[in-house]
Steps between C-alpha positions, in 0.01 A plus 500: 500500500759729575660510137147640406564790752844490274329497167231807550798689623715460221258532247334848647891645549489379110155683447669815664786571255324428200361833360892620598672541171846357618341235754652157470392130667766251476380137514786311691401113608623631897369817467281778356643826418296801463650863398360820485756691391455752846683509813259303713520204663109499491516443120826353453438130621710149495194246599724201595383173449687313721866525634686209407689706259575800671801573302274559197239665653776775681698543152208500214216630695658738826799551278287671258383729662875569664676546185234772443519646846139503518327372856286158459305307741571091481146286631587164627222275594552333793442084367668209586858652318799476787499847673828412531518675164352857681887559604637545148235807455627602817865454429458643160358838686146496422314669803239238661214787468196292572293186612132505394241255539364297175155477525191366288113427524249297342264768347262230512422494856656869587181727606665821581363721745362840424669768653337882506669771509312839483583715228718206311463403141744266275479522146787340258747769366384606144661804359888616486422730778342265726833228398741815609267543787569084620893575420508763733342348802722194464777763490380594842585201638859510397557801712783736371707233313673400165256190459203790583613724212549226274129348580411884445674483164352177350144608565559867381680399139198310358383688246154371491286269682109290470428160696551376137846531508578252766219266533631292761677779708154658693593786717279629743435845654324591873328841515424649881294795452678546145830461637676267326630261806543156406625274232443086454624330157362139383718308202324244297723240465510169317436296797415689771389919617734645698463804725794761515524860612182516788640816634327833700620853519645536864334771646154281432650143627352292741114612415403149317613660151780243426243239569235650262715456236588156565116423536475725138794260317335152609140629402683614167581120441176413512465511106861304460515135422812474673459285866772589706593875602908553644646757653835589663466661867714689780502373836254836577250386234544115518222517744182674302577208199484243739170637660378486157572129453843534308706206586929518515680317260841580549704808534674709221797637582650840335842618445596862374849601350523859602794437755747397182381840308 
């Protein structure tokens, strides 16, 4: 179960880079490479597959991005591979960033729980503005960073944008008295739905909106023929999923190069 947790994540960081005109994906049997051409480690991604070859996976997929000088983020999921193996990320430099929980649900027998929140509406993002308008709310959550400006970059460079464009990539907007406060994203994926980017502006946290949207992206499945919804979660969120009925599967891992730039 866990390498579908592993396949909806690789194939929405895929989705991501497409409309970029010098995003790449590089198909490697240990590993997926996906490059947007920016200095993010939120776009730049090496999804590994497993670690028995670590040497390949540090010089063809991290290398890549080193020879460029451009930061990357490396995504191991946690299987039955040696962790042994964890040390030569460690020992090559990569910085241990993260631990997240992999999670997924049977949509089949999920019943999500309304949650009301006055003056809250969710609609999915439609227009260029309301695209620039997601970008900079994630940017938000970078603080005042290199990965933040680079996030701030990617969404402001798209020169145009309809739900067309990126049929599987659904991004979601949460209005609070017409404030724009809250963002949720749902990728279609061959296999399963995943749910990525369930984030609230932080003046407005801990008033139920985080979990609106959540409720919002599992009613939106509702029309989907996929069965099983995934998601990757903090230890802080971890909690809400498994209220809902969101099982772990495993834990993914995630390394970042920035210490060797």
């Amino acid at each position: 179960m866990i390498a579908m947790v592993r396949r909806n994540f690789s194939e929405k960081s895929r989705s991501c880079v497409r409309w970029l005109p010098q995003g790449r994906v590089v198909e490697n049997g240990r590993f997926t490479l996906i490059d947007s051409g920016l200095p993010s480690d939120t776009y730049n991604v090496v999804v590994s597959h497993d670690l028995h070859d670590t040497a390949t996976l540090l010089c063809d997929g991290v290398g890549h991005f080193m020879a460029q000088q451009r930061p990357m983020a490396l995504w191991y999921w946690e299987e039955a591979t040696d962790r042994a193996n964890v040390g030569d990320l460690l020992a090559y430099g990569l910085h241990h960033a993260e631990t997240d929980a992999a999670m997924m649900a049977d949509l089949t027998i999920l019943r999500p729980q309304a949650v009301a929140v006055a003056g809250l509406s969710i609609g999915r993002v439609q227009t260029l503005a309301e695209w620039r308008h997601f970008g900079r709310l994630l940017e938000q959550g970078f603080g005042v960073t290199e990965e933040g400006t680079a996030v701030a970059h990617y969404y402001a460079q798209r020169p145009s944008y309809t739900p067309a464009d990126n049929p599987d990539l659904r991004h979601y907007l949460g209005w609070l008295d017409e404030e724009i406060v809250a963002t949720g994203t749902l990728f279609v994926g061959s296999e399963t739905v995943g749910l990525y980017d369930v984030m609230t502006r932080e003046d407005v946290r801990r008033r139920g909106i985080g979990s609106a949207m959540f409720v919002h992206l599992l009613q939106e499945t509702a029309v989907l023929p996929h069965r099983y919804a995934v998601l990757q979660a903090s230890a802080a969120g971890a909690g809400l999923y498994r209220r809902a009925g969101f099982a772990d599967v495993g834990v993914v891992h995630i390394f970042e190069n920035r210490p060797l730039l």
